Tab-separated table of C-alpha atoms in Angstrom:
chain	number	residue	atom	x	y	z
Z	809	THR	CA	-78.167	18.155	-31.405
Z	810	MET	CA	-77.853	14.929	-29.449
Z	811	LYS	CA	-75.619	13.482	-32.195
Z	812	LYS	CA	-73.343	16.539	-32.135
Z	813	THR	CA	-73.081	16.295	-28.374
Z	814	VAL	CA	-72.105	12.608	-28.514
Z	815	ASN	CA	-69.536	13.234	-31.245
Z	816	SER	CA	-68.067	16.074	-29.248
Z	817	LEU	CA	-67.755	13.942	-26.159
Z	818	LEU	CA	-66.156	11.107	-28.106
Z	819	PHE	CA	-63.664	13.489	-29.717
Z	820	SER	CA	-62.792	15.097	-26.388
Z	821	GLY	CA	-62.412	11.748	-24.712
Z	822	GLY	CA	-60.235	10.385	-27.498
Z	823	LEU	CA	-58.091	13.481	-27.496
Z	824	ALA	CA	-57.682	13.250	-23.713
Z	825	LEU	CA	-56.753	9.575	-24.028
Z	826	VAL	CA	-54.177	10.312	-26.709
Z	827	MET	CA	-52.701	13.169	-24.647
Z	828	SER	CA	-52.629	10.954	-21.591
Z	829	LEU	CA	-50.798	8.223	-23.471
Z	830	LEU	CA	-48.316	10.723	-24.898
Z	831	ALA	CA	-47.760	12.225	-21.457
Z	832	SER	CA	-47.290	8.795	-19.956
Z	833	ALA	CA	-44.795	7.950	-22.647
Z	834	GLY	CA	-42.991	11.205	-21.951
Z	835	PHE	CA	-42.894	10.552	-18.238
Z	836	ALA	CA	-41.658	7.039	-18.905
Z	837	GLU	CA	-38.974	8.422	-21.189
Z	838	ASP	CA	-37.976	10.959	-18.552
Z	839	ALA	CA	-37.907	8.244	-15.925
Z	840	ALA	CA	-35.760	6.038	-18.166
Z	841	THR	CA	-33.431	8.960	-18.856
Z	842	ALA	CA	-33.138	9.727	-15.145
Z	843	ALA	CA	-32.443	6.077	-14.374
Z	844	ALA	CA	-29.756	5.941	-17.038
Z	845	ALA	CA	-28.183	9.123	-15.714
Z	846	ALA	CA	-28.027	7.630	-12.230
Z	847	VAL	CA	-25.704	4.895	-13.487
Z	848	PRO	CA	-22.268	6.338	-14.387
Z	849	ALA	CA	-21.268	5.720	-17.966
Z	850	ALA	CA	-18.443	3.257	-18.389
Z	851	PRO	CA	-15.175	5.038	-19.213
Z	852	THR	CA	-14.227	5.033	-22.844
Z	853	LEU	CA	-10.846	5.473	-24.495
Z	854	ASP	CA	-9.935	9.086	-25.275
Z	855	THR	CA	-7.436	8.899	-28.117
Z	856	GLY	CA	-6.406	12.545	-27.741
Z	857	ALA	CA	-5.651	12.130	-24.042
Z	858	THR	CA	-3.826	8.883	-24.762
Z	859	ALA	CA	-1.633	10.530	-27.379
Z	860	TRP	CA	-0.744	13.340	-24.976
Z	861	MET	CA	0.044	10.903	-22.151
Z	862	LEU	CA	2.288	8.809	-24.404
Z	863	THR	CA	4.150	12.015	-25.258
Z	864	SER	CA	4.292	13.149	-21.629
Z	865	THR	CA	5.695	9.809	-20.522
Z	866	ALA	CA	8.527	10.077	-23.035
Z	867	LEU	CA	9.199	13.672	-21.927
Z	868	VAL	CA	9.488	12.706	-18.249
Z	869	LEU	CA	11.845	9.831	-19.075
Z	870	LEU	CA	13.904	12.348	-21.058
Z	871	MET	CA	14.303	14.322	-17.836
Z	872	THR	CA	16.371	11.548	-16.235
Z	873	ILE	CA	18.229	10.235	-19.258
Z	874	PRO	CA	19.784	12.243	-20.716
Z	875	GLY	CA	18.614	15.395	-18.862
Z	876	LEU	CA	19.533	14.832	-15.227
Z	877	ALA	CA	22.505	12.633	-16.140
Z	878	LEU	CA	24.069	15.468	-18.170
Z	879	PHE	CA	23.102	18.132	-15.617
Z	880	TYR	CA	24.869	16.274	-12.814
Z	881	ALA	CA	27.772	15.063	-14.964
Z	882	GLY	CA	28.785	18.601	-15.782
Z	883	MET	CA	28.867	19.631	-12.127
Z	884	VAL	CA	31.161	16.938	-10.729
Z	885	ARG	CA	34.903	16.694	-11.140
Z	886	LYS	CA	36.197	14.941	-14.242
Z	887	LYS	CA	37.199	11.794	-12.322
Z	888	ASN	CA	33.564	11.165	-11.311
Z	889	VAL	CA	31.662	11.984	-14.525
Z	890	LEU	CA	31.002	8.402	-15.597
Z	891	ALA	CA	30.075	7.354	-12.052
Z	892	VAL	CA	27.262	9.891	-11.702
Z	893	MET	CA	25.974	9.163	-15.217
Z	894	MET	CA	26.089	5.435	-14.471
Z	895	GLN	CA	24.065	5.954	-11.303
Z	896	ASN	CA	21.338	7.804	-13.202
Z	897	PHE	CA	21.288	5.331	-16.083
Z	898	VAL	CA	21.113	2.246	-13.891
Z	899	VAL	CA	18.452	3.778	-11.620
Z	900	VAL	CA	16.213	3.917	-14.712
Z	901	ALA	CA	16.669	0.189	-15.276
Z	902	LEU	CA	16.416	-0.785	-11.608
Z	903	VAL	CA	13.257	1.192	-10.840
Z	904	THR	CA	11.586	0.053	-14.057
Z	905	VAL	CA	11.865	-3.583	-12.978
Z	906	LEU	CA	10.869	-2.912	-9.362
Z	907	TRP	CA	7.897	-0.794	-10.446
Z	908	ALA	CA	6.604	-3.511	-12.756
Z	909	ILE	CA	6.987	-6.221	-10.111
Z	910	ALA	CA	5.260	-4.528	-7.170
Z	911	GLY	CA	5.888	-0.776	-7.012
Z	912	TYR	CA	2.914	0.278	-9.109
Z	913	SER	CA	0.546	-2.095	-7.349
Z	914	LEU	CA	1.588	-0.957	-3.863
Z	915	ALA	CA	1.319	2.703	-4.834
Z	916	PHE	CA	-1.975	2.779	-6.735
Z	917	THR	CA	-4.207	-0.186	-5.866
Z	918	GLY	CA	-6.040	-1.459	-2.779
Z	919	THR	CA	-8.417	0.168	-0.319
Z	920	ASN	CA	-6.026	0.975	2.533
Z	921	PRO	CA	-5.262	4.711	2.957
Z	922	TYR	CA	-1.640	4.027	3.946
Z	923	ILE	CA	-0.330	1.401	1.520
Z	924	GLY	CA	-1.662	-0.266	-1.602
Z	925	GLY	CA	-2.288	-3.909	-2.327
Z	926	LEU	CA	-0.919	-6.528	-4.698
Z	927	ASP	CA	-3.828	-6.552	-7.154
Z	928	ARG	CA	-1.414	-5.530	-9.893
Z	929	PHE	CA	1.591	-7.621	-8.812
Z	930	MET	CA	3.684	-8.168	-11.954
Z	931	LEU	CA	1.063	-5.902	-13.587
Z	932	ALA	CA	-1.421	-8.785	-13.498
Z	933	GLY	CA	-4.827	-8.060	-14.993
Z	934	ILE	CA	-3.668	-5.275	-17.291
Z	935	GLU	CA	-4.511	-5.902	-20.929
Z	936	LYS	CA	-4.370	-3.594	-23.927
Z	937	ALA	CA	-8.051	-2.700	-23.450
Z	938	THR	CA	-7.781	-2.084	-19.683
Z	939	LEU	CA	-8.421	1.577	-18.919
Z	940	SER	CA	-7.393	3.929	-16.142
Z	941	GLY	CA	-9.924	6.704	-16.554
Z	942	THR	CA	-9.892	7.482	-20.261
Z	943	ILE	CA	-6.367	6.248	-21.059
Z	944	PRO	CA	-4.947	2.707	-21.198
Z	945	GLU	CA	-3.822	1.608	-17.757
Z	946	MET	CA	-0.446	0.561	-19.138
Z	947	VAL	CA	0.119	4.167	-20.220
Z	948	PHE	CA	-0.710	5.309	-16.676
Z	949	VAL	CA	1.675	2.662	-15.297
Z	950	MET	CA	4.444	3.964	-17.550
Z	951	PHE	CA	3.758	7.627	-16.763
Z	952	GLN	CA	3.920	7.018	-13.021
Z	953	MET	CA	6.995	4.831	-13.518
Z	954	THR	CA	8.917	7.820	-14.881
Z	955	PHE	CA	8.129	9.747	-11.677
Z	956	ALA	CA	9.328	6.814	-9.582
Z	957	ILE	CA	12.521	6.771	-11.682
Z	958	ILE	CA	13.503	10.417	-11.426
Z	959	THR	CA	12.934	10.737	-7.668
Z	960	PRO	CA	15.798	8.475	-6.496
Z	961	ALA	CA	17.897	9.678	-9.424
Z	962	LEU	CA	17.629	13.244	-8.116
Z	963	MET	CA	19.098	12.331	-4.744
Z	964	THR	CA	22.280	10.938	-6.316
Z	965	GLY	CA	23.406	14.562	-6.584
Z	966	ALA	CA	23.519	14.885	-2.802
Z	967	PHE	CA	26.053	12.079	-2.247
Z	968	ALA	CA	27.986	12.349	-5.514
Z	969	ASP	CA	31.707	11.458	-5.447
Z	970	ARG	CA	31.650	9.143	-2.420
Z	971	MET	CA	28.999	6.376	-2.266
Z	972	LYS	CA	29.840	2.820	-3.318
Z	973	PHE	CA	27.935	1.683	-6.394
Z	974	SER	CA	26.781	-1.491	-4.652
Z	975	ALA	CA	25.498	0.508	-1.686
Z	976	MET	CA	23.667	2.859	-4.039
Z	977	LEU	CA	21.835	-0.047	-5.677
Z	978	ALA	CA	20.803	-1.520	-2.312
Z	979	PHE	CA	19.703	1.856	-0.981
Z	980	MET	CA	17.614	2.731	-4.048
Z	981	THR	CA	15.857	-0.634	-3.964
Z	982	LEU	CA	14.885	-0.383	-0.301
Z	983	TRP	CA	14.081	3.330	-0.479
Z	984	LEU	CA	11.692	2.926	-3.397
Z	985	PHE	CA	9.482	0.510	-1.473
Z	986	ALA	CA	9.915	1.992	2.002
Z	987	VAL	CA	9.561	5.691	1.156
Z	988	TYR	CA	8.536	6.554	-2.394
Z	989	VAL	CA	5.723	4.017	-2.766
Z	990	PRO	CA	3.951	4.834	0.532
Z	991	VAL	CA	4.147	8.605	0.027
Z	992	ALA	CA	2.862	8.296	-3.552
Z	993	HIS	CA	-0.036	6.225	-2.212
Z	994	TRP	CA	-0.801	8.751	0.550
Z	995	VAL	CA	-1.037	11.628	-1.916
Z	996	TRP	CA	-2.221	10.234	-5.250
Z	997	ALA	CA	-4.099	6.945	-4.719
Z	998	LEU	CA	-7.798	7.156	-5.629
Z	999	ASN	CA	-10.950	5.214	-4.855
Z	1000	PRO	CA	-12.905	3.697	-7.778
Z	1001	ASP	CA	-15.114	6.816	-7.820
Z	1002	ALA	CA	-11.993	9.005	-8.291
Z	1003	THR	CA	-12.098	10.395	-4.740
Z	1004	ALA	CA	-8.895	10.519	-2.690
Z	1005	LEU	CA	-7.989	7.245	-1.003
Z	1006	GLY	CA	-4.544	8.036	0.418
Z	1007	PHE	CA	-4.759	9.717	3.792
Z	1008	LEU	CA	-2.927	12.900	2.742
Z	1009	GLY	CA	-5.052	13.303	-0.354
Z	1010	ALA	CA	-8.187	12.673	1.692
Z	1011	ALA	CA	-7.028	15.348	4.160
Z	1012	GLY	CA	-7.017	17.888	1.326
Z	1013	VAL	CA	-3.281	18.073	0.581
Z	1014	LEU	CA	-2.768	19.416	-2.953
Z	1015	ASP	CA	0.140	18.080	-5.013
Z	1016	PHE	CA	-0.563	18.231	-8.716
Z	1017	ALA	CA	2.673	16.757	-10.055
Z	1018	GLY	CA	5.032	15.824	-7.218
Z	1019	GLY	CA	6.055	18.587	-4.833
Z	1020	THR	CA	5.844	16.235	-1.868
Z	1021	VAL	CA	6.052	12.856	-3.601
Z	1022	VAL	CA	9.057	13.681	-5.786
Z	1023	HIS	CA	10.944	16.810	-4.740
Z	1024	ILE	CA	10.571	16.966	-0.958
Z	1025	ASN	CA	11.131	13.209	-0.815
Z	1026	ALA	CA	14.289	13.403	-2.928
Z	1027	GLY	CA	15.581	16.536	-1.197
Z	1028	ILE	CA	15.153	15.231	2.342
Z	1029	ALA	CA	16.544	11.793	1.505
Z	1030	GLY	CA	19.502	13.417	-0.211
Z	1031	LEU	CA	20.176	15.643	2.788
Z	1032	VAL	CA	20.081	12.709	5.199
Z	1033	ALA	CA	22.381	10.694	2.932
Z	1034	ALA	CA	24.857	13.577	2.683
Z	1035	ILE	CA	24.941	13.911	6.470
Z	1036	VAL	CA	25.248	10.165	7.152
Z	1037	LEU	CA	28.044	9.736	4.576
Z	1038	GLY	CA	29.863	12.853	5.700
Z	1039	PRO	CA	31.548	15.452	3.493
Z	1040	ARG	CA	33.726	14.661	0.503
Z	1041	LYS	CA	37.435	14.379	1.175
Z	1042	GLY	CA	38.868	17.881	0.902
Z	1043	TYR	CA	35.479	19.567	1.060
Z	1044	ARG	CA	35.846	23.356	1.463
Z	1045	ILE	CA	39.622	22.959	1.022
Z	1046	ASP	CA	40.210	21.486	-2.434
Z	1047	ASN	CA	38.894	22.963	-5.671
Z	1048	MET	CA	35.671	21.092	-6.473
Z	1049	ALA	CA	34.419	23.359	-9.249
Z	1050	PRO	CA	32.261	21.830	-12.016
Z	1051	HIS	CA	34.427	20.353	-14.746
Z	1052	ASN	CA	32.131	21.051	-17.744
Z	1053	LEU	CA	29.221	23.471	-17.419
Z	1054	THR	CA	28.356	22.980	-21.072
Z	1055	LEU	CA	27.013	19.551	-20.151
Z	1056	SER	CA	25.041	21.061	-17.276
Z	1057	VAL	CA	23.411	23.671	-19.519
Z	1058	ILE	CA	22.378	20.984	-22.009
Z	1059	GLY	CA	21.041	18.840	-19.154
Z	1060	ALA	CA	19.111	21.717	-17.579
Z	1061	SER	CA	17.626	22.583	-20.971
Z	1062	LEU	CA	16.398	19.016	-21.407
Z	1063	LEU	CA	14.963	19.119	-17.893
Z	1064	TRP	CA	13.070	22.329	-18.711
Z	1065	VAL	CA	11.537	20.857	-21.870
Z	1066	GLY	CA	10.793	17.518	-20.222
Z	1067	TRP	CA	9.070	19.250	-17.315
Z	1068	PHE	CA	6.092	20.045	-19.533
Z	1069	GLY	CA	5.376	16.319	-19.598
Z	1070	PHE	CA	5.901	16.227	-15.839
Z	1071	ASN	CA	3.428	19.026	-15.000
Z	1072	ALA	CA	1.047	19.319	-17.950
Z	1073	GLY	CA	0.974	15.530	-18.245
Z	1074	SER	CA	-0.289	15.276	-14.674
Z	1075	ALA	CA	-3.670	16.525	-15.892
Z	1076	LEU	CA	-3.980	13.029	-17.438
Z	1077	ALA	CA	-5.896	14.641	-20.283
Z	1078	ALA	CA	-5.381	16.850	-23.316
Z	1079	ASP	CA	-7.494	19.713	-22.011
Z	1080	GLY	CA	-7.482	23.273	-20.767
Z	1081	ARG	CA	-6.026	22.373	-17.392
Z	1082	ALA	CA	-3.057	20.711	-19.070
Z	1083	GLY	CA	-2.522	23.801	-21.196
Z	1084	PHE	CA	-2.749	26.062	-18.151
Z	1085	ALA	CA	-0.294	23.858	-16.247
Z	1086	MET	CA	2.137	24.173	-19.148
Z	1087	GLY	CA	1.801	27.959	-19.142
Z	1088	VAL	CA	2.388	28.491	-15.434
Z	1089	THR	CA	5.317	26.047	-15.532
Z	1090	GLN	CA	7.071	28.156	-18.151
Z	1091	ILE	CA	6.361	31.406	-16.289
Z	1092	ALA	CA	7.624	30.116	-12.927
Z	1093	ALA	CA	10.804	28.672	-14.441
Z	1094	ALA	CA	11.586	31.936	-16.194
Z	1095	ALA	CA	10.895	34.020	-13.076
Z	1096	ALA	CA	13.131	31.823	-10.922
Z	1097	THR	CA	15.946	31.950	-13.473
Z	1098	LEU	CA	15.926	35.738	-13.275
Z	1099	SER	CA	15.529	35.995	-9.496
Z	1100	TRP	CA	18.418	33.566	-8.802
Z	1101	MET	CA	20.566	35.342	-11.389
Z	1102	PHE	CA	19.945	38.816	-9.968
Z	1103	ALA	CA	20.372	37.630	-6.365
Z	1104	GLU	CA	23.731	36.116	-7.247
Z	1105	TRP	CA	24.684	39.196	-9.267
Z	1106	ILE	CA	23.992	41.465	-6.301
Z	1107	ILE	CA	25.742	39.273	-3.705
Z	1108	ARG	CA	28.635	37.817	-5.717
Z	1109	LYS	CA	28.986	40.629	-8.270
Z	1110	LYS	CA	28.675	38.298	-11.284
Z	1111	PRO	CA	25.768	36.259	-12.690
Z	1112	SER	CA	27.008	32.706	-13.251
Z	1113	VAL	CA	25.881	30.172	-15.839
Z	1114	LEU	CA	25.485	27.550	-13.099
Z	1115	GLY	CA	23.303	29.973	-11.164
Z	1116	ALA	CA	21.016	30.639	-14.107
Z	1117	VAL	CA	20.405	26.975	-14.886
Z	1118	SER	CA	19.997	26.144	-11.187
Z	1119	GLY	CA	17.440	28.946	-10.919
Z	1120	ALA	CA	15.432	27.482	-13.774
Z	1121	VAL	CA	15.356	24.078	-12.082
Z	1122	ALA	CA	14.352	25.725	-8.788
Z	1123	GLY	CA	11.382	27.396	-10.459
Z	1124	LEU	CA	10.338	24.155	-12.127
Z	1125	VAL	CA	10.522	22.350	-8.790
Z	1126	ALA	CA	8.485	24.959	-6.910
Z	1127	ILE	CA	5.675	25.182	-9.481
Z	1128	THR	CA	5.320	21.388	-9.673
Z	1129	PRO	CA	2.793	20.923	-6.829
Z	1130	ALA	CA	0.962	24.123	-7.800
Z	1131	SER	CA	0.855	23.766	-11.576
Z	1132	GLY	CA	-2.725	22.502	-11.771
Z	1133	PHE	CA	-4.081	24.861	-9.115
Z	1134	VAL	CA	-2.653	28.383	-9.528
Z	1135	GLY	CA	-2.942	31.223	-12.008
Z	1136	VAL	CA	-0.377	33.374	-13.749
Z	1137	GLY	CA	0.135	35.730	-10.807
Z	1138	GLY	CA	0.690	32.855	-8.421
Z	1139	ALA	CA	3.165	31.223	-10.797
Z	1140	LEU	CA	5.115	34.444	-11.105
Z	1141	VAL	CA	5.410	34.896	-7.333
Z	1142	ILE	CA	6.257	31.236	-6.748
Z	1143	GLY	CA	9.049	31.438	-9.314
Z	1144	LEU	CA	10.489	34.679	-7.946
Z	1145	VAL	CA	10.476	33.399	-4.365
Z	1146	ALA	CA	11.900	29.995	-5.312
Z	1147	GLY	CA	14.834	31.492	-7.197
Z	1148	VAL	CA	15.997	33.568	-4.242
Z	1149	ALA	CA	15.197	30.946	-1.598
Z	1150	CYS	CA	16.950	28.111	-3.434
Z	1151	PHE	CA	19.988	30.315	-4.081
Z	1152	TRP	CA	20.168	30.768	-0.321
Z	1153	GLY	CA	19.547	27.045	0.228
Z	1154	ALA	CA	22.428	26.111	-2.067
Z	1155	THR	CA	24.824	28.643	-0.529
Z	1156	GLY	CA	24.012	30.224	2.845
Z	1157	LEU	CA	22.019	27.383	4.392
Z	1158	LYS	CA	24.535	24.733	3.338
Z	1159	HIS	CA	27.464	26.738	4.684
Z	1160	MET	CA	25.597	27.581	7.880
Z	1161	PHE	CA	25.105	23.914	8.808
Z	1162	LYS	CA	28.287	22.643	7.086
Z	1163	TYR	CA	26.764	19.616	5.363
Z	1164	ASP	CA	28.099	18.547	1.965
Z	1165	ASP	CA	25.150	18.339	-0.414
Z	1166	SER	CA	27.433	17.856	-3.423
Z	1167	LEU	CA	25.170	19.068	-6.243
Z	1168	ASP	CA	22.565	20.891	-4.115
Z	1169	CYS	CA	19.820	18.278	-4.217
Z	1170	PHE	CA	18.357	19.549	-0.957
Z	1171	GLY	CA	19.102	23.199	-1.674
Z	1172	VAL	CA	17.067	23.088	-4.893
Z	1173	HIS	CA	14.634	20.173	-4.630
Z	1174	GLY	CA	14.078	20.122	-0.868
Z	1175	VAL	CA	13.828	23.874	-0.374
Z	1176	GLY	CA	12.018	24.441	-3.677
Z	1177	GLY	CA	9.584	21.611	-3.054
Z	1178	ILE	CA	8.682	22.887	0.419
Z	1179	ILE	CA	8.187	26.448	-0.840
Z	1180	GLY	CA	6.075	25.276	-3.754
Z	1181	ALA	CA	3.898	23.034	-1.598
Z	1182	LEU	CA	3.220	25.794	0.959
Z	1183	LEU	CA	2.576	28.512	-1.631
Z	1184	THR	CA	0.126	26.216	-3.410
Z	1185	GLY	CA	-2.078	26.722	-0.359
Z	1186	VAL	CA	-1.772	30.482	-0.734
Z	1187	PHE	CA	-2.352	30.903	-4.479
Z	1188	ALA	CA	-4.717	28.017	-5.341
Z	1189	LEU	CA	-7.666	29.284	-7.398
Z	1190	GLU	CA	-11.044	27.594	-7.511
Z	1191	ALA	CA	-11.425	28.538	-11.184
Z	1192	VAL	CA	-8.221	26.674	-12.082
Z	1193	GLY	CA	-8.136	23.575	-9.881
Z	1194	GLY	CA	-11.459	23.565	-8.049
Z	1195	THR	CA	-9.935	24.466	-4.675
Z	1196	LYS	CA	-9.657	27.875	-3.031
Z	1197	GLY	CA	-6.430	28.986	-1.403
Z	1198	LEU	CA	-5.612	31.626	1.191
Z	1199	LEU	CA	-6.109	34.521	-1.226
Z	1200	GLU	CA	-9.674	33.352	-1.870
Z	1201	GLY	CA	-10.403	33.062	1.841
Z	1202	ASN	CA	-9.453	29.445	2.533
Z	1203	ALA	CA	-6.686	29.725	5.126
Z	1204	GLY	CA	-7.187	26.065	6.000
Z	1205	GLN	CA	-5.561	25.063	2.729
Z	1206	VAL	CA	-2.225	26.432	3.944
Z	1207	VAL	CA	-2.613	24.333	7.090
Z	1208	SER	CA	-3.303	21.236	4.960
Z	1209	GLN	CA	-0.238	21.926	2.846
Z	1210	ALA	CA	1.941	22.393	5.922
Z	1211	MET	CA	0.659	19.110	7.307
Z	1212	GLY	CA	1.524	17.332	4.058
Z	1213	VAL	CA	5.011	18.824	4.076
Z	1214	GLY	CA	5.582	17.942	7.731
Z	1215	VAL	CA	4.459	14.333	7.393
Z	1216	THR	CA	6.585	13.799	4.285
Z	1217	VAL	CA	9.697	15.397	5.794
Z	1218	VAL	CA	9.556	13.452	9.053
Z	1219	TYR	CA	8.672	10.095	7.518
Z	1220	CYS	CA	11.249	10.364	4.736
Z	1221	ALA	CA	14.027	11.539	7.068
Z	1222	VAL	CA	13.505	8.811	9.672
Z	1223	VAL	CA	13.124	5.894	7.246
Z	1224	THR	CA	15.990	7.063	5.030
Z	1225	TYR	CA	18.299	7.309	8.037
Z	1226	ILE	CA	17.391	3.787	9.178
Z	1227	LEU	CA	17.936	2.317	5.706
Z	1228	LEU	CA	21.332	3.976	5.320
Z	1229	LYS	CA	22.513	2.760	8.707
Z	1230	ILE	CA	21.451	-0.809	7.930
Z	1231	ILE	CA	23.264	-0.770	4.588
Z	1232	ASP	CA	26.352	0.744	6.190
Z	1233	VAL	CA	26.501	-2.114	8.703
Z	1234	VAL	CA	25.893	-4.836	6.112
Z	1235	ILE	CA	28.022	-3.780	3.115
Z	1236	GLY	CA	29.322	-0.286	3.870
Z	1237	LEU	CA	28.198	2.975	2.285
Z	1238	ARG	CA	31.338	4.826	1.378
Z	1239	VAL	CA	34.344	4.145	-0.817
Z	1240	THR	CA	37.777	4.205	0.818
Z	1241	PRO	CA	39.691	7.513	1.009
Z	1242	GLU	CA	42.151	6.183	-1.576
Z	1243	GLU	CA	39.323	5.280	-3.972
Z	1244	GLU	CA	37.736	8.675	-3.476
Z	1245	THR	CA	41.009	10.420	-4.262
Z	1246	GLU	CA	41.517	8.371	-7.421
Z	1247	GLY	CA	37.923	8.886	-8.509
Z	1248	LEU	CA	34.823	6.706	-8.748
Z	1249	ASP	CA	35.049	6.304	-12.519
Z	1250	ILE	CA	38.133	4.127	-12.345
Z	1251	THR	CA	37.672	2.550	-8.901
Z	1252	GLN	CA	33.975	1.638	-9.263
Z	1253	HIS	CA	33.685	1.065	-13.013
Z	1254	GLY	CA	37.218	0.633	-14.382
Z	1255	GLU	CA	36.793	3.418	-16.928
Z	1256	THR	CA	37.873	7.030	-17.358
Z	1257	VAL	CA	36.901	10.046	-19.426
Z	1258	HIS	CA	39.645	11.152	-21.822
């Protein structure tokens, strides 16, 4: 009996020891797992996301050349076709160089909420293995470069037919660094932990793909430029009808296709949010095409080709800030409202204040961008973009959006005006009346379209 008792105690003790050791090992494993989880995993290359971002970058570049160049070329008079195409083409080259030298660094690096640093001056420190999130940083540099390219290119439509080519180059150079770069930093710059660094982003302003940074910026700058330069010679007297709407339809079609890179690419990933952004972009563009067309049909008795393609662009503009935040219903309403509002902006508003926005840069991009930014605050869905809008009980989001719009409008208008006045004093902004009559193709570039 004594022997059985001893054996039983030894067995129980051994079993308890083994269980204790196993439990300790388990706790140690849990502790090690918890410790590992506390340290964020280093980002790794996502080849699927990289492939999509390479594609998106090419699509956004396609929006400027040939898309925007053809869209604008068809709307001017024949004597200015080459001039407006030249402006768009050379802006691509100019901004590319400026972005590589310092634009990217000032927009997306540093720790200051108002302007970036020079950590990436001349793109220093970027190698083929350097990542931005899960994609190569050079791909991110290129993607953002295409946004920086199209923004000043858009505003060339506001002062078409009358700005000197030399003045345009000087203005675009100064404007990129004085306006585009700071606003991009305010809205899109991030801290290393992917939280908002720029003061507008930190204040909760939502802009998925460029409602404030691209479209409001371009629209307001274009409006100021049109006012400072004054109207074209013969404006509202001479026939200034588009010379070739076929070109404009082709250009608008390329813009529509390229816009999927613009909006869906802004997800910076090949995921469900990118797919949803693509879907709502298509829906808003289609809705705006129809609403502009029917508004024009009712008021002017005929639906025009120019109206239809302008409506599509208006819808694409308005959905841009909202594309990663709203659902199908929101996209539909945004498109319908943008079509009607931008039709009014390109006709009634322009005639009311008598400014000559040649190709309706402000009427479409300024008005559409403001509408899209504000309605983002109304229709934002937590299930789509992680932020509630007015319809989900967050009225403060509309206030944030209005603040973002207000800051962008005021800053862009004031700085643009100052830059234009300086350039006008130094080298002059406008061609002579005789040069304007003859046309910018021959007087600025020595060439004509036959």
